[in-house]
Amino acid sequence: MTDSMNRRIVLASRPTGAPTEQNFRLETVEKPTPQAGEVLLRTIYLSLDPYMRGRMSAAESYAAPVAIDDVMVGGTVCQVEESHNPEFAVGEWVLSYTTGWQSYSVSNGQGLLKLGMNPSHPSYALGVLGMPGFTAYMGLLDIGAPKAGETIVVASATGPVGATVGQIGKIKQCRVVGIAGGEEKCRHAVEVLGFDACIDHKADDFAEQLAKACPKGIDVYYENVGGKVFDAVMPLLNTGARIPVCGLISQYNATSLPDGPDRLSLLAGLILTKRIRMQGFIIFDDYGHRYGEFAKDMNQWVAEGKVQYREQIEQGLENAPSQLIGLLEGKNFGKLVIAVNKPL
Amino acid sequence: MTDSMNRRIVLASRPTGAPTEQNFRLETVEKPTPQAGEVLLRTIYLSLDPYMRGRMSAAESYAAPVAIDDVMVGGTVCQVEESHNPEFAVGEWVLSYTTGWQSYSVSNGQGLLKLGMNPSHPSYALGVLGMPGFTAYMGLLDIGAPKAGETIVVASATGPVGATVGQIGKIKQCRVVGIAGGEEKCRHAVEVLGFDACIDHKADDFAEQLAKACPKGIDVYYENVGGKVFDAVMPLLNTGARIPVCGLISQYNATSLPDGPDRLSLLAGLILTKRIRMQGFIIFDDYGHRYGEFAKDMNQWVAEGKVQYREQIEQGLENAPSQLIGLLEGKNFGKLVIAVNKPL
């Protein structure tokens, strides 16, 4: 069954603080018609990721903001529904970063990553085998550079990045301590993902529990949340610790800096006296040329069951705004994906 | 002329905030007597360096604090006055890190770096050819990794680290902008050291001047001061900037954190969105194994006149406390060295 119309979600207004559904608008427009050399892409899965909050703001960031009334950006897994390009067959699966939050789009093929005619888990290309997995892999291995026996700490332990960081850490024979919101996620991190421990950041004695779980301090803190987790991590950092910074989800909805004292010099002093390396990275900009390395290792680890992967698949493009809002509050459990259209 | 007594300066008490002369005590004690296998070292030059402030505090840092009543630590260039060790001849020059602030000491030879019988500039081993030069070299080249055409900013531009950073930057064909206290130092940085520009941090419009001197932003900020210099640098940092952190002299006398807002998350956010690498290092711990590389390059650069070096030599061990206090206020102009004894 195919639609005659295209449904899309555009940015209606910029949020102040946490986004609300009013910042988005669902539109129904004509389904685009592919010209010679083009393909019509049918969106099957849309990925929801924390970085999208940044694109909703006009503030300078690592990527241009989405313009008001433009379709929200995002990674999608699509099928070719109609092809006027000899390089793409009808029914073929592709990963697209130019489609965004809509049910149909047209492409000349540029930038599409081919996933084959019958991939076993097409949506994995949005998670463990795609951008989040690649982010986990390069940030941990290249900047974090963990050595066997060291202690790695990562938050959002059941999210697609954190879960992968922790499992790679176990493959590299490290002690891995996760941080997650709530008992159920913590149990999953230990029992399914194989973390050595996982601390609930909602616990009153969170900082004490984290310290207890890291009796030899922290050698690699994979930063994806910031805020009170970073505060609890700071005093535990060992000399020579590495901090890859891939996200700061706890800060994305902040509208002002917290009250003082101003701890900027405290962080600089810690970096100096503990000889810490703290480094931000944007996965495709910094490591695009190393994608092959990642794809080879990760496909093998997933096939061998060394890396487990959990998805939360929600139905319907119209639910993407509320799901993204929930993601920013930590409500998802596993990689959040929107099922947009049924496969062909 | 040799003394029959040993003069030494011990830590009398720990400072709160800026050190005062009351934190030090000059003592006159028996000159030590070398035993079989030992040498008597006559201190010719004592190096004064910002890191010494850290050693006066009990607070945890990268090295153990000096104990109360212990001789203050520091690098010295000494001559062997008496030798009971066949590996050392009387009159030979050595670099010692075990002597500290005293006019005589005894060593079994371990850890002494031989400088020969007749070095042309023995005190250079405390500066451009020693720890500060090595710190400049590795921090800039290994962590800063400057590419031709990039912009490097460094403070304490006429100090032994900053001056060397800037001159290596010029050798590497970068734009080099220094920061120093006062017109005379700024002129020296440009006219003698070859910096492209040097900004007086005492100017009211310091931040604006710095921005003007860096029209293409900042690619490498070599951090040795912190405080308001870092505040002015932050908005100018380019994507992919590197910040080697070797010191934070503006913070060493601080007794509390500044008032808010708390900018810790601001710095973390900047590191993320600009993909910045910020890394502390302690030169001999991190790079001791690469000393040979440095010594080869720097000896050549100094011999060829590509690296200029300015010293401020002050007479008399008894003046070391007041001189260190002045150093922490930025009063020195060039590498501060105390002439302790006349050479043999």
XYZ file of N, CA and C in Angstrom, chain A residues 194-286:
279
model
N 26.004 -6.826 30.204
C 27.253 -7.315 30.800
C 28.086 -6.272 31.502
N 27.478 -5.094 31.817
C 28.204 -4.091 32.604
C 28.549 -4.692 33.971
N 29.649 -4.225 34.565
C 30.022 -4.699 35.895
C 29.114 -4.120 36.964
N 28.630 -2.901 36.722
C 27.701 -2.266 37.659
C 26.959 -1.192 36.892
N 25.797 -0.812 37.414
C 25.066 0.301 36.809
C 24.342 1.046 37.921
N 24.555 2.337 37.995
C 24.041 3.156 39.099
C 22.853 3.981 38.601
N 21.816 4.031 39.426
C 20.618 4.803 39.113
C 20.853 6.270 39.480
N 20.859 7.142 38.491
C 21.164 8.556 38.804
C 20.033 9.236 39.545
N 18.888 8.552 39.667
C 17.787 9.129 40.447
C 17.939 8.846 41.942
N 18.889 7.994 42.312
C 19.076 7.662 43.731
C 19.622 8.875 44.482
N 19.192 9.039 45.731
C 19.660 10.171 46.530
C 21.165 10.121 46.747
N 21.680 8.898 46.917
C 23.121 8.767 47.193
C 23.862 8.342 45.926
N 23.426 8.889 44.797
C 24.019 8.530 43.511
C 25.546 8.689 43.506
N 26.048 9.834 43.959
C 27.495 10.088 43.907
C 28.256 9.071 44.762
N 27.717 8.745 45.920
C 28.369 7.768 46.802
C 28.372 6.385 46.148
N 27.236 6.030 45.548
C 27.161 4.715 44.882
C 28.157 4.632 43.723
N 28.277 5.739 42.983
C 29.224 5.743 41.860
C 30.652 5.562 42.375
N 30.988 6.284 43.433
C 32.336 6.167 44.005
C 32.606 4.729 44.449
N 31.613 4.104 45.055
C 31.784 2.713 45.516
C 31.973 1.754 44.350
N 31.302 2.056 43.240
C 31.399 1.165 42.070
C 32.709 1.356 41.308
N 33.455 2.390 41.662
C 34.740 2.679 40.993
C 35.853 2.719 42.023
N 36.148 1.583 42.658
C 37.123 1.611 43.752
C 38.526 2.015 43.283
N 38.826 1.825 42.002
C 40.148 2.251 41.502
C 40.056 3.550 40.711
N 38.994 4.335 40.928
C 38.847 5.592 40.197
C 38.351 5.364 38.774
N 38.336 6.440 37.998
C 37.827 6.391 36.633
C 38.934 6.766 35.654
N 39.167 5.908 34.675
C 40.205 6.169 33.665
C 39.624 6.765 32.393
N 38.413 6.307 32.042
C 37.749 6.864 30.861
C 36.320 7.217 31.265
N 35.973 8.483 31.128
C 34.582 8.873 31.304
C 34.067 9.299 29.932
N 33.171 8.494 29.399
C 32.591 8.792 28.086
C 31.415 9.736 28.326
N 31.594 11.005 27.961
C 30.623 12.036 28.331
C 29.515 12.172 27.298
N 28.294 11.873 27.696
C 27.160 12.132 26.818
C 26.009 12.834 27.532
N 26.194 13.155 28.831
C 25.095 13.797 29.559
C 25.448 15.113 30.245
N 26.623 15.218 30.870
C 26.968 16.428 31.613
C 26.207 16.527 32.917
N 26.116 17.756 33.435
C 25.319 18.029 34.633
C 25.788 17.276 35.859
N 24.847 16.755 36.613
C 25.185 16.173 37.922
C 25.991 14.880 37.780
N 25.885 14.219 36.631
C 26.718 13.026 36.435
C 28.189 13.439 36.339
N 28.457 14.482 35.566
C 29.841 14.960 35.473
C 30.348 15.424 36.836
N 29.484 16.102 37.601
C 29.879 16.549 38.940
C 30.326 15.371 39.806
N 29.604 14.256 39.696
C 29.932 13.075 40.515
C 31.178 12.372 39.988
N 31.414 12.497 38.697
C 32.576 11.839 38.083
C 33.868 12.578 38.420
N 33.815 13.911 38.419
C 35.040 14.718 38.542
C 35.989 14.273 39.659
N 35.492 14.142 40.897
C 36.439 13.777 41.967
C 37.001 12.364 41.840
N 36.431 11.551 40.961
C 36.880 10.155 40.833
C 37.882 9.969 39.699
N 38.117 11.007 38.912
C 38.990 10.863 37.741
C 40.425 10.581 38.153
N 41.025 9.610 37.521
C 42.419 9.267 37.781
C 43.365 10.160 36.991
N 44.606 10.187 37.429
C 45.647 10.847 36.652
C 45.692 10.221 35.259
N 45.743 11.079 34.259
C 45.812 10.582 32.880
C 44.475 10.151 32.308
N 43.365 10.522 32.974
C 42.041 10.100 32.487
C 41.711 10.765 31.147
N 40.888 10.072 30.379
C 40.435 10.608 29.088
C 38.913 10.802 29.126
N 38.460 11.921 28.553
C 37.033 12.241 28.520
C 36.613 12.579 27.102
N 36.226 11.573 26.291
C 35.618 11.910 25.000
C 34.247 12.544 25.269
N 33.955 13.640 24.585
C 32.691 14.355 24.799
C 31.864 14.258 23.532
N 30.800 13.441 23.579
C 29.966 13.281 22.384
C 28.609 13.914 22.561
N 28.261 14.326 23.782
C 26.964 14.935 24.007
C 26.834 15.421 25.428
N 25.829 16.260 25.654
C 25.588 16.825 26.983
C 24.084 16.927 27.161
N 23.400 15.778 27.055
C 21.943 15.820 26.934
C 21.278 16.534 28.099
N 21.888 16.501 29.288
C 21.258 17.159 30.441
C 21.245 18.677 30.285
N 22.051 19.192 29.361
C 22.161 20.648 29.207
C 21.320 21.201 28.057
N 20.837 20.330 27.188
C 20.273 20.827 25.932
C 19.053 21.722 26.114
N 18.273 21.480 27.167
C 17.081 22.297 27.380
C 17.339 23.470 28.318
N 18.598 23.631 28.773
C 18.913 24.698 29.728
C 18.761 26.057 29.056
N 18.183 27.020 29.786
C 18.016 28.361 29.219
C 18.998 29.346 29.829
N 19.659 28.966 30.911
C 20.667 29.844 31.504
C 21.674 28.981 32.247
N 22.817 29.568 32.571
C 23.818 28.834 33.333
C 23.356 28.688 34.780
N 23.782 27.627 35.462
C 23.420 27.483 36.879
C 24.068 28.592 37.712
N 23.558 28.770 38.924
C 24.178 29.721 39.839
C 25.599 29.292 40.174
N 26.357 30.227 40.728
C 27.778 30.019 41.047
C 27.970 29.204 42.288
N 29.187 29.004 42.737
C 30.405 29.626 42.216
C 30.734 29.170 40.787
N 31.597 29.924 40.140
C 32.009 29.626 38.774
C 33.107 28.557 38.812
N 32.748 27.349 38.384
C 33.697 26.229 38.484
C 34.538 26.028 37.218
N 34.502 26.987 36.314
C 35.293 26.837 35.092
C 36.778 26.623 35.433
N 37.296 27.411 36.364
C 38.720 27.272 36.709
C 38.979 25.970 37.464
N 37.956 25.466 38.126
C 38.094 24.174 38.815
C 38.311 23.065 37.796
N 37.534 23.100 36.720
C 37.689 22.092 35.675
C 39.054 22.223 34.996
N 39.446 23.456 34.678
C 40.755 23.664 34.048
C 41.867 23.160 34.969
N 41.725 23.436 36.270
C 42.737 22.996 37.230
C 42.807 21.481 37.319
N 41.642 20.842 37.238
C 41.603 19.374 37.272
C 42.274 18.802 36.021
N 41.981 19.399 34.877
C 42.594 18.950 33.617
C 44.114 19.064 33.716
N 44.584 20.147 34.347
C 46.029 20.341 34.498
C 46.635 19.344 35.474
N 46.124 19.328 36.707
C 46.823 18.560 37.739
C 46.677 17.061 37.525
N 45.567 16.646 36.904
C 45.389 15.214 36.645
C 45.801 14.847 35.225
N 46.321 15.793 34.465
C 46.776 15.514 33.098
C 45.679 14.822 32.295
N 44.506 15.455 32.305
C 43.329 14.867 31.665
C 43.217 15.324 30.219
N 42.787 14.422 29.376
C 42.463 14.792 27.999
C 40.943 14.817 27.853
N 40.406 15.986 27.531
C 38.960 16.142 27.340
C 38.786 16.617 25.909
N 37.997 15.903 25.145
C 37.953 16.220 23.715
C 36.575 15.978 23.134
N 36.038 17.007 22.506
C 34.773 16.879 21.804
C 34.990 16.330 20.411
N 33.973 15.681 19.874
C 34.100 15.188 18.498
C 32.717 15.067 17.877
N 32.682 15.210 16.572
C 31.457 15.045 15.796
C 31.777 13.924 14.827
N 31.053 12.862 14.954
C 31.526 11.597 14.430
C 31.903 11.635 12.941
N 31.013 12.112 12.070
C 31.352 12.006 10.645
C 32.402 13.035 10.235
N 32.406 14.197 10.916
C 33.418 15.209 10.595
C 34.815 14.736 10.993
N 34.903 14.135 12.168
C 36.226 13.773 12.674
C 36.680 12.397 12.210
